[in-house]
Amino acid sequence: MKFTKMHGCGNDYIYVDGSKEQIPAKEKPELVKKLSDRHFGIGGDGVIFINPSREADFEMEMYNMDGTRAEMCGNGIRCVAKFVYDKGLTDQTSISIVSCGKVKYLELHVENGKVSTVKVNMGSPVLKAEEIPVLVTESGGEEVISDPIEVGGKVYEMTCVSMGNPHAVVFVDDVSDLELEKIGPLFEKHVRFPKRINTEFVKVLDQDTIEMRVWERGTGETLACGTGACASVVACILNGLTREQVTVKLLGGNLQIRWDRKENLVYMTGPASTVFEGEI
């Protein structure tokens, strides 16, 4: 099987051309776990199959490191765009990609014949608790904004947003001293999250800049999360902490996120990089 290792801000996946590599669906979860292993496999936060599609120009079929299917990946979808353009599968710089039935629209910035950065229309943020999904408390309303949650004996305030996958955003004074390996799994598997949760821990630096670390369900801490960055900016704006255009500083690099309140659309701009190609 041929593959391409790519990353967006250090959020790395193994990319496979699904039109050329025919792998039975039932075999994919175990294959993903083997390929993603950083000691015995290729190593990555998961595997993304790039397939033909009738709904859009291409389909992104994404799996987490543990073999579970995921709905959306902001860093991953930018790399899919780079993959299809750089490999000549399209010559268009405006393309559409579908993942789990949801179509996203992307603008590709090309330098010297290769894609360097990609702007993605991530769609409208979902705030209704039942659609995220997150269970509300008896006193809670339809949305979860600055809502208390007890995790590991400590009470946090979270704001929950779905950007195609579920996120809980927690504001903290410092992201560098977080014991993410301990608290991340406790959030992920908390009883209030029926489909588990991605958790973003955010420090607001100023009205235009935030710093973020993320624990992704099915994978653990990653160097970046595109949908998480979008969810974090939405949460910041809902809590009156930032303006609409924000630089999100992640362990693997920076993303530019804008929530157009008039259109109710979130736009993400960031890099996409190829690391190496191979055969396994």
PDB file of C-alpha atoms in Angstrom:
ATOM      1  CA  MET A   1       0.000   0.000   0.000  1.00  0.00           C
ATOM      2  CA  LYS A   2       1.334   3.441  -0.952  1.00  0.00           C
ATOM      3  CA  PHE A   3       0.919   6.293   1.523  1.00  0.00           C
ATOM      4  CA  THR A   4       1.864   9.910   2.136  1.00  0.00           C
ATOM      5  CA  LYS A   5       2.717  11.264   5.588  1.00  0.00           C
ATOM      6  CA  MET A   6       1.453  14.854   6.020  1.00  0.00           C
ATOM      7  CA  HIS A   7       0.813  17.311   8.818  1.00  0.00           C
ATOM      8  CA  GLY A   8      -0.967  20.564   9.538  1.00  0.00           C
ATOM      9  CA  CYS A   9       0.733  22.401  12.423  1.00  0.00           C
ATOM     10  CA  GLY A  10       2.162  19.082  13.631  1.00  0.00           C
ATOM     11  CA  ASN A  11      -1.214  17.285  13.606  1.00  0.00           C
ATOM     12  CA  ASP A  12       0.062  14.369  11.496  1.00  0.00           C
ATOM     13  CA  TYR A  13      -1.859  11.727   9.584  1.00  0.00           C
ATOM     14  CA  ILE A  14      -1.147   8.976   7.096  1.00  0.00           C
ATOM     15  CA  TYR A  15      -2.914   9.685   3.792  1.00  0.00           C
ATOM     16  CA  VAL A  16      -3.998   6.948   1.410  1.00  0.00           C
ATOM     17  CA  ASP A  17      -5.495   7.338  -2.071  1.00  0.00           C
ATOM     18  CA  GLY A  18      -8.685   5.300  -1.709  1.00  0.00           C
ATOM     19  CA  SER A  19      -9.226   5.238  -5.473  1.00  0.00           C
ATOM     20  CA  LYS A  20      -6.041   3.181  -5.886  1.00  0.00           C
ATOM     21  CA  GLU A  21      -5.808   1.246  -2.620  1.00  0.00           C
ATOM     22  CA  GLN A  22      -8.850  -0.985  -2.193  1.00  0.00           C
ATOM     23  CA  ILE A  23      -9.135  -1.934   1.488  1.00  0.00           C
ATOM     24  CA  PRO A  24     -12.270  -3.653   2.876  1.00  0.00           C
ATOM     25  CA  ALA A  25     -14.105  -1.426   5.364  1.00  0.00           C
ATOM     26  CA  LYS A  26     -14.072  -4.080   8.100  1.00  0.00           C
ATOM     27  CA  GLU A  27     -10.265  -4.267   7.953  1.00  0.00           C
ATOM     28  CA  LYS A  28      -9.665  -0.521   8.265  1.00  0.00           C
ATOM     29  CA  PRO A  29      -9.888  -0.065  12.080  1.00  0.00           C
ATOM     30  CA  GLU A  30      -7.161  -2.642  12.774  1.00  0.00           C
ATOM     31  CA  LEU A  31      -5.062  -1.386   9.871  1.00  0.00           C
ATOM     32  CA  VAL A  32      -5.331   2.169  11.185  1.00  0.00           C
ATOM     33  CA  LYS A  33      -4.139   1.115  14.637  1.00  0.00           C
ATOM     34  CA  LYS A  34      -1.109  -0.664  13.154  1.00  0.00           C
ATOM     35  CA  LEU A  35      -0.161   2.151  10.797  1.00  0.00           C
ATOM     36  CA  SER A  36      -0.607   4.865  13.439  1.00  0.00           C
ATOM     37  CA  ASP A  37       1.673   3.176  15.987  1.00  0.00           C
ATOM     38  CA  ARG A  38       4.752   5.392  16.340  1.00  0.00           C
ATOM     39  CA  HIS A  39       7.006   2.471  17.299  1.00  0.00           C
ATOM     40  CA  PHE A  40       5.851  -0.443  15.149  1.00  0.00           C
ATOM     41  CA  GLY A  41       4.080   1.381  12.303  1.00  0.00           C
ATOM     42  CA  ILE A  42       4.462   4.550  10.270  1.00  0.00           C
ATOM     43  CA  GLY A  43       3.334   6.778  13.112  1.00  0.00           C
ATOM     44  CA  GLY A  44       0.571   9.385  13.138  1.00  0.00           C
ATOM     45  CA  ASP A  45      -2.499  10.768  14.867  1.00  0.00           C
ATOM     46  CA  GLY A  46      -4.572   8.546  12.573  1.00  0.00           C
ATOM     47  CA  VAL A  47      -5.214   7.627   8.947  1.00  0.00           C
ATOM     48  CA  ILE A  48      -7.178   9.502   6.287  1.00  0.00           C
ATOM     49  CA  PHE A  49      -8.409   7.795   3.118  1.00  0.00           C
ATOM     50  CA  ILE A  50      -9.056  10.127   0.169  1.00  0.00           C
ATOM     51  CA  ASN A  51     -11.892   8.698  -1.897  1.00  0.00           C
ATOM     52  CA  PRO A  52     -13.939   9.622  -4.984  1.00  0.00           C
ATOM     53  CA  SER A  53     -17.284  11.262  -4.176  1.00  0.00           C
ATOM     54  CA  ARG A  54     -20.596  12.068  -5.846  1.00  0.00           C
ATOM     55  CA  GLU A  55     -21.465  14.719  -3.246  1.00  0.00           C
ATOM     56  CA  ALA A  56     -18.258  16.733  -3.583  1.00  0.00           C
ATOM     57  CA  ASP A  57     -14.961  16.772  -5.470  1.00  0.00           C
ATOM     58  CA  PHE A  58     -13.435  14.313  -2.964  1.00  0.00           C
ATOM     59  CA  GLU A  59     -14.306  12.411   0.205  1.00  0.00           C
ATOM     60  CA  MET A  60     -12.230  12.442   3.396  1.00  0.00           C
ATOM     61  CA  GLU A  61     -12.633   9.195   5.338  1.00  0.00           C
ATOM     62  CA  MET A  62     -10.890   9.850   8.647  1.00  0.00           C
ATOM     63  CA  TYR A  63      -9.905   7.513  11.475  1.00  0.00           C
ATOM     64  CA  ASN A  64      -8.410   8.282  14.873  1.00  0.00           C
ATOM     65  CA  MET A  65      -5.284   6.534  16.098  1.00  0.00           C
ATOM     66  CA  ASP A  66      -7.381   3.966  18.020  1.00  0.00           C
ATOM     67  CA  GLY A  67      -9.247   2.915  14.862  1.00  0.00           C
ATOM     68  CA  THR A  68     -12.460   4.796  15.580  1.00  0.00           C
ATOM     69  CA  ARG A  69     -14.068   6.876  12.836  1.00  0.00           C
ATOM     70  CA  ALA A  70     -14.104  10.657  13.242  1.00  0.00           C
ATOM     71  CA  GLU A  71     -16.450  13.131  11.605  1.00  0.00           C
ATOM     72  CA  MET A  72     -14.086  15.998  10.811  1.00  0.00           C
ATOM     73  CA  CYS A  73     -10.486  17.154  11.112  1.00  0.00           C
ATOM     74  CA  GLY A  74      -9.575  20.740  10.306  1.00  0.00           C
ATOM     75  CA  ASN A  75      -5.855  20.100   9.899  1.00  0.00           C
ATOM     76  CA  GLY A  76      -6.555  16.887   8.023  1.00  0.00           C
ATOM     77  CA  ILE A  77      -8.881  18.441   5.472  1.00  0.00           C
ATOM     78  CA  ARG A  78      -6.252  21.056   4.569  1.00  0.00           C
ATOM     79  CA  CYS A  79      -3.773  18.261   3.909  1.00  0.00           C
ATOM     80  CA  VAL A  80      -6.336  16.430   1.764  1.00  0.00           C
ATOM     81  CA  ALA A  81      -6.560  19.587  -0.351  1.00  0.00           C
ATOM     82  CA  LYS A  82      -2.777  19.701  -0.714  1.00  0.00           C
ATOM     83  CA  PHE A  83      -2.665  15.973  -1.551  1.00  0.00           C
ATOM     84  CA  VAL A  84      -5.198  16.142  -4.388  1.00  0.00           C
ATOM     85  CA  TYR A  85      -3.697  19.307  -5.927  1.00  0.00           C
ATOM     86  CA  ASP A  86      -0.023  18.417  -5.597  1.00  0.00           C
ATOM     87  CA  LYS A  87      -0.652  14.952  -7.056  1.00  0.00           C
ATOM     88  CA  GLY A  88      -2.623  16.311 -10.010  1.00  0.00           C
ATOM     89  CA  LEU A  89      -5.981  14.841  -8.975  1.00  0.00           C
ATOM     90  CA  THR A  90      -7.389  18.329  -9.533  1.00  0.00           C
ATOM     91  CA  ASP A  91      -6.150  21.560 -11.089  1.00  0.00           C
ATOM     92  CA  GLN A  92      -8.731  23.690  -9.293  1.00  0.00           C
ATOM     93  CA  THR A  93      -7.853  26.007  -6.411  1.00  0.00           C
ATOM     94  CA  SER A  94     -11.444  26.075  -5.162  1.00  0.00           C
ATOM     95  CA  ILE A  95     -12.633  22.591  -4.212  1.00  0.00           C
ATOM     96  CA  SER A  96     -15.185  20.786  -2.054  1.00  0.00           C
ATOM     97  CA  ILE A  97     -14.521  17.849   0.285  1.00  0.00           C
ATOM     98  CA  VAL A  98     -17.147  15.763   2.071  1.00  0.00           C
ATOM     99  CA  SER A  99     -16.616  13.998   5.399  1.00  0.00           C
ATOM    100  CA  CYS A 100     -19.368  11.977   7.089  1.00  0.00           C
ATOM    101  CA  GLY A 101     -21.961  13.588   4.839  1.00  0.00           C
ATOM    102  CA  LYS A 102     -20.909  17.201   5.539  1.00  0.00           C
ATOM    103  CA  VAL A 103     -19.407  19.166   2.628  1.00  0.00           C
ATOM    104  CA  LYS A 104     -16.689  21.777   3.241  1.00  0.00           C
ATOM    105  CA  TYR A 105     -15.432  24.360   0.743  1.00  0.00           C
ATOM    106  CA  LEU A 106     -11.725  25.141   0.487  1.00  0.00           C
ATOM    107  CA  GLU A 107      -9.561  27.823  -1.126  1.00  0.00           C
ATOM    108  CA  LEU A 108      -6.011  26.690  -1.964  1.00  0.00           C
ATOM    109  CA  HIS A 109      -3.042  29.053  -1.941  1.00  0.00           C
ATOM    110  CA  VAL A 110      -0.394  27.765  -4.355  1.00  0.00           C
ATOM    111  CA  GLU A 111       3.308  28.671  -4.382  1.00  0.00           C
ATOM    112  CA  ASN A 112       5.726  27.272  -6.978  1.00  0.00           C
ATOM    113  CA  GLY A 113       3.154  24.739  -8.133  1.00  0.00           C
ATOM    114  CA  LYS A 114       2.441  23.340  -4.643  1.00  0.00           C
ATOM    115  CA  VAL A 115      -0.208  24.148  -2.053  1.00  0.00           C
ATOM    116  CA  SER A 116       1.240  26.016   0.934  1.00  0.00           C
ATOM    117  CA  THR A 117      -1.807  27.172   2.887  1.00  0.00           C
ATOM    118  CA  VAL A 118      -5.531  26.461   2.718  1.00  0.00           C
ATOM    119  CA  LYS A 119      -8.572  28.466   3.797  1.00  0.00           C
ATOM    120  CA  VAL A 120     -11.519  26.305   4.828  1.00  0.00           C
ATOM    121  CA  ASN A 121     -15.137  27.316   5.236  1.00  0.00           C
ATOM    122  CA  MET A 122     -15.837  25.184   8.314  1.00  0.00           C
ATOM    123  CA  GLY A 123     -19.553  25.965   8.308  1.00  0.00           C
ATOM    124  CA  SER A 124     -21.736  27.148  11.179  1.00  0.00           C
ATOM    125  CA  PRO A 125     -20.912  26.241  14.778  1.00  0.00           C
ATOM    126  CA  VAL A 126     -23.465  24.008  16.483  1.00  0.00           C
ATOM    127  CA  LEU A 127     -24.379  25.242  19.965  1.00  0.00           C
ATOM    128  CA  LYS A 128     -27.465  23.199  20.848  1.00  0.00           C
ATOM    129  CA  ALA A 129     -26.460  20.714  23.526  1.00  0.00           C
ATOM    130  CA  GLU A 130     -28.418  17.775  22.127  1.00  0.00           C
ATOM    131  CA  GLU A 131     -26.804  18.213  18.704  1.00  0.00           C
ATOM    132  CA  ILE A 132     -23.200  18.403  19.980  1.00  0.00           C
ATOM    133  CA  PRO A 133     -24.022  16.126  21.950  1.00  0.00           C
ATOM    134  CA  VAL A 134     -23.611  17.019  25.628  1.00  0.00           C
ATOM    135  CA  LEU A 135     -25.997  16.271  28.463  1.00  0.00           C
ATOM    136  CA  VAL A 136     -27.285  19.363  30.230  1.00  0.00           C
ATOM    137  CA  THR A 137     -27.871  19.687  33.956  1.00  0.00           C
ATOM    138  CA  GLU A 138     -31.361  20.197  35.390  1.00  0.00           C
ATOM    139  CA  SER A 139     -30.774  23.935  35.628  1.00  0.00           C
ATOM    140  CA  GLY A 140     -29.164  24.152  32.188  1.00  0.00           C
ATOM    141  CA  GLY A 141     -30.653  25.518  28.987  1.00  0.00           C
ATOM    142  CA  GLU A 142     -30.366  24.481  25.340  1.00  0.00           C
ATOM    143  CA  GLU A 143     -26.759  25.702  25.110  1.00  0.00           C
ATOM    144  CA  VAL A 144     -23.738  24.964  27.287  1.00  0.00           C
ATOM    145  CA  ILE A 145     -21.905  28.257  27.803  1.00  0.00           C
ATOM    146  CA  SER A 146     -19.675  28.772  30.848  1.00  0.00           C
ATOM    147  CA  ASP A 147     -21.284  25.715  32.428  1.00  0.00           C
ATOM    148  CA  PRO A 148     -19.734  24.032  35.510  1.00  0.00           C
ATOM    149  CA  ILE A 149     -18.493  20.455  35.228  1.00  0.00           C
ATOM    150  CA  GLU A 150     -16.710  18.404  37.877  1.00  0.00           C
ATOM    151  CA  VAL A 151     -13.769  16.415  36.566  1.00  0.00           C
ATOM    152  CA  GLY A 152     -11.253  14.610  38.777  1.00  0.00           C
ATOM    153  CA  GLY A 153     -12.555  16.326  41.895  1.00  0.00           C
ATOM    154  CA  LYS A 154     -12.178  19.832  40.434  1.00  0.00           C
ATOM    155  CA  VAL A 155     -14.896  22.086  39.025  1.00  0.00           C
ATOM    156  CA  TYR A 156     -14.211  23.643  35.605  1.00  0.00           C
ATOM    157  CA  GLU A 157     -16.336  25.950  33.477  1.00  0.00           C
ATOM    158  CA  MET A 158     -16.827  24.733  29.921  1.00  0.00           C
ATOM    159  CA  THR A 159     -18.392  26.020  26.735  1.00  0.00           C
ATOM    160  CA  CYS A 160     -19.431  23.295  24.293  1.00  0.00           C
ATOM    161  CA  VAL A 161     -19.407  23.650  20.504  1.00  0.00           C
ATOM    162  CA  SER A 162     -19.603  21.222  17.607  1.00  0.00           C
ATOM    163  CA  MET A 163     -17.673  21.965  14.422  1.00  0.00           C
ATOM    164  CA  GLY A 164     -18.732  18.656  12.899  1.00  0.00           C
ATOM    165  CA  ASN A 165     -17.280  16.909  15.950  1.00  0.00           C
ATOM    166  CA  PRO A 166     -17.873  17.696  19.652  1.00  0.00           C
ATOM    167  CA  HIS A 167     -15.686  20.066  21.691  1.00  0.00           C
ATOM    168  CA  ALA A 168     -15.591  21.282  25.283  1.00  0.00           C
ATOM    169  CA  VAL A 169     -13.599  24.490  25.693  1.00  0.00           C
ATOM    170  CA  VAL A 170     -12.154  25.249  29.138  1.00  0.00           C
ATOM    171  CA  PHE A 171     -10.423  28.544  29.986  1.00  0.00           C
ATOM    172  CA  VAL A 172      -7.313  28.317  32.155  1.00  0.00           C
ATOM    173  CA  ASP A 173      -4.675  30.702  33.528  1.00  0.00           C
ATOM    174  CA  ASP A 174      -1.775  28.713  32.069  1.00  0.00           C
ATOM    175  CA  VAL A 175      -1.605  25.916  29.495  1.00  0.00           C
ATOM    176  CA  SER A 176       2.050  24.978  30.041  1.00  0.00           C
ATOM    177  CA  ASP A 177       1.627  23.315  33.452  1.00  0.00           C
ATOM    178  CA  LEU A 178      -1.475  21.259  32.627  1.00  0.00           C
ATOM    179  CA  GLU A 179      -1.325  17.550  33.469  1.00  0.00           C
ATOM    180  CA  LEU A 180      -3.133  16.730  30.253  1.00  0.00           C
ATOM    181  CA  GLU A 181      -2.391  13.005  30.398  1.00  0.00           C
ATOM    182  CA  LYS A 182      -4.416  12.855  33.621  1.00  0.00           C
ATOM    183  CA  ILE A 183      -7.309  15.224  33.015  1.00  0.00           C
ATOM    184  CA  GLY A 184      -7.712  14.684  29.260  1.00  0.00           C
ATOM    185  CA  PRO A 185      -9.073  11.117  29.507  1.00  0.00           C
ATOM    186  CA  LEU A 186     -11.381  12.142  32.377  1.00  0.00           C
ATOM    187  CA  PHE A 187     -12.999  14.793  30.187  1.00  0.00           C
ATOM    188  CA  GLU A 188     -13.084  12.513  27.129  1.00  0.00           C
ATOM    189  CA  LYS A 189     -15.027   9.758  28.898  1.00  0.00           C
ATOM    190  CA  HIS A 190     -17.121  11.921  31.215  1.00  0.00           C
ATOM    191  CA  VAL A 191     -20.731  10.803  31.553  1.00  0.00           C
ATOM    192  CA  ARG A 192     -22.007  14.103  30.114  1.00  0.00           C
ATOM    193  CA  PHE A 193     -20.527  13.311  26.691  1.00  0.00           C
ATOM    194  CA  PRO A 194     -22.417  10.431  25.009  1.00  0.00           C
ATOM    195  CA  LYS A 195     -19.997  10.329  22.038  1.00  0.00           C
ATOM    196  CA  ARG A 196     -16.922  11.301  24.080  1.00  0.00           C
ATOM    197  CA  ILE A 197     -15.393  14.751  23.670  1.00  0.00           C
ATOM    198  CA  ASN A 198     -12.410  16.698  22.393  1.00  0.00           C
ATOM    199  CA  THR A 199     -11.270  19.108  25.094  1.00  0.00           C
ATOM    200  CA  GLU A 200      -9.489  22.409  24.499  1.00  0.00           C
ATOM    201  CA  PHE A 201      -7.673  24.190  27.314  1.00  0.00           C
ATOM    202  CA  VAL A 202      -7.385  27.852  26.374  1.00  0.00           C
ATOM    203  CA  LYS A 203      -5.469  30.830  27.722  1.00  0.00           C
ATOM    204  CA  VAL A 204      -6.564  34.206  26.334  1.00  0.00           C
ATOM    205  CA  LEU A 205      -3.481  36.356  25.658  1.00  0.00           C
ATOM    206  CA  ASP A 206      -5.360  39.377  24.289  1.00  0.00           C
ATOM    207  CA  GLN A 207      -8.459  40.172  22.217  1.00  0.00           C
ATOM    208  CA  ASP A 208      -6.791  38.855  19.053  1.00  0.00           C
ATOM    209  CA  THR A 209      -4.667  35.959  20.335  1.00  0.00           C
ATOM    210  CA  ILE A 210      -5.197  32.778  22.324  1.00  0.00           C
ATOM    211  CA  GLU A 211      -3.019  29.848  23.312  1.00  0.00           C
ATOM    212  CA  MET A 212      -4.442  26.341  23.240  1.00  0.00           C
ATOM    213  CA  ARG A 213      -3.659  22.733  24.093  1.00  0.00           C
ATOM    214  CA  VAL A 214      -5.984  19.929  23.112  1.00  0.00           C
ATOM    215  CA  TRP A 215      -6.882  16.391  24.148  1.00  0.00           C
ATOM    216  CA  GLU A 216      -8.508  14.600  21.205  1.00  0.00           C
ATOM    217  CA  ARG A 217     -10.822  11.669  21.753  1.00  0.00           C
ATOM    218  CA  GLY A 218      -9.375   8.425  20.464  1.00  0.00           C
ATOM    219  CA  THR A 219      -5.878   9.875  20.097  1.00  0.00           C
ATOM    220  CA  GLY A 220      -4.721  11.876  23.137  1.00  0.00           C
ATOM    221  CA  GLU A 221      -2.833  15.154  23.102  1.00  0.00           C
ATOM    222  CA  THR A 222      -2.001  16.379  19.611  1.00  0.00           C
ATOM    223  CA  LEU A 223       0.151  19.285  18.487  1.00  0.00           C
ATOM    224  CA  ALA A 224      -2.847  20.973  16.874  1.00  0.00           C
ATOM    225  CA  CYS A 225      -6.576  20.566  16.237  1.00  0.00           C
ATOM    226  CA  GLY A 226      -8.251  22.643  13.539  1.00  0.00           C
ATOM    227  CA  THR A 227     -11.843  22.054  14.590  1.00  0.00           C
ATOM    228  CA  GLY A 228     -10.751  22.602  18.191  1.00  0.00           C
ATOM    229  CA  ALA A 229      -9.199  25.947  17.275  1.00  0.00           C
ATOM    230  CA  CYS A 230     -12.484  26.940  15.591  1.00  0.00           C
ATOM    231  CA  ALA A 231     -14.523  25.811  18.595  1.00  0.00           C
ATOM    232  CA  SER A 232     -12.195  27.691  20.951  1.00  0.00           C
ATOM    233  CA  VAL A 233     -12.582  30.971  19.073  1.00  0.00           C
ATOM    234  CA  VAL A 234     -16.369  30.559  19.002  1.00  0.00           C
ATOM    235  CA  ALA A 235     -16.280  29.934  22.770  1.00  0.00           C
ATOM    236  CA  CYS A 236     -14.066  32.994  23.308  1.00  0.00           C
ATOM    237  CA  ILE A 237     -16.472  35.223  21.395  1.00  0.00           C
ATOM    238  CA  LEU A 238     -19.538  33.803  23.174  1.00  0.00           C
ATOM    239  CA  ASN A 239     -17.868  34.613  26.495  1.00  0.00           C
ATOM    240  CA  GLY A 240     -16.860  38.127  25.370  1.00  0.00           C
ATOM    241  CA  LEU A 241     -13.118  37.424  25.513  1.00  0.00           C
ATOM    242  CA  THR A 242     -11.908  38.099  21.946  1.00  0.00           C
ATOM    243  CA  ARG A 243     -12.811  39.750  18.666  1.00  0.00           C
ATOM    244  CA  GLU A 244     -14.004  37.810  15.614  1.00  0.00           C
ATOM    245  CA  GLN A 245     -10.561  37.323  13.995  1.00  0.00           C
ATOM    246  CA  VAL A 246      -8.155  35.413  16.243  1.00  0.00           C
ATOM    247  CA  THR A 247      -4.679  33.889  16.002  1.00  0.00           C
ATOM    248  CA  VAL A 248      -4.662  30.516  17.758  1.00  0.00           C
ATOM    249  CA  LYS A 249      -1.231  29.483  19.051  1.00  0.00           C
ATOM    250  CA  LEU A 250      -0.872  25.695  19.164  1.00  0.00           C
ATOM    251  CA  LEU A 251       2.076  23.493  20.082  1.00  0.00           C
ATOM    252  CA  GLY A 252       2.679  22.815  16.371  1.00  0.00           C
ATOM    253  CA  GLY A 253       2.117  26.292  14.945  1.00  0.00           C
ATOM    254  CA  ASN A 254      -0.510  28.986  14.431  1.00  0.00           C
ATOM    255  CA  LEU A 255      -3.945  28.995  12.820  1.00  0.00           C
ATOM    256  CA  GLN A 256      -6.014  32.010  11.780  1.00  0.00           C
ATOM    257  CA  ILE A 257      -9.676  31.645  12.747  1.00  0.00           C
ATOM    258  CA  ARG A 258     -12.533  34.017  11.941  1.00  0.00           C
ATOM    259  CA  TRP A 259     -16.158  33.673  12.964  1.00  0.00           C
ATOM    260  CA  ASP A 260     -18.253  35.802  10.631  1.00  0.00           C
ATOM    261  CA  ARG A 261     -21.212  36.488  12.894  1.00  0.00           C
ATOM    262  CA  LYS A 262     -23.313  37.965  10.075  1.00  0.00           C
ATOM    263  CA  GLU A 263     -22.987  34.838   7.913  1.00  0.00           C
ATOM    264  CA  ASN A 264     -22.603  32.587  10.988  1.00  0.00           C
ATOM    265  CA  LEU A 265     -19.688  30.838   9.290  1.00  0.00           C
ATOM    266  CA  VAL A 266     -16.272  29.954  10.710  1.00  0.00           C
ATOM    267  CA  TYR A 267     -13.208  30.249   8.464  1.00  0.00           C
ATOM    268  CA  MET A 268      -9.886  28.546   9.215  1.00  0.00           C
ATOM    269  CA  THR A 269      -6.613  29.338   7.432  1.00  0.00           C
ATOM    270  CA  GLY A 270      -3.419  27.401   8.002  1.00  0.00           C
ATOM    271  CA  PRO A 271      -0.521  25.458   6.499  1.00  0.00           C
ATOM    272  CA  ALA A 272      -0.415  21.948   5.029  1.00  0.00           C
ATOM    273  CA  SER A 273       2.873  20.074   4.676  1.00  0.00           C
ATOM    274  CA  THR A 274       4.083  16.807   3.152  1.00  0.00           C
ATOM    275  CA  VAL A 275       6.639  14.963   5.302  1.00  0.00           C
ATOM    276  CA  PHE A 276       7.459  11.887   3.206  1.00  0.00           C
ATOM    277  CA  GLU A 277       5.980   9.187   0.987  1.00  0.00           C
ATOM    278  CA  GLY A 278       6.409   5.453   1.116  1.00  0.00           C
ATOM    279  CA  GLU A 279       5.080   1.954   0.654  1.00  0.00           C
ATOM    280  CA  ILE A 280       4.129  -0.543   3.319  1.00  0.00           C
TER     281      ILE A 280
END
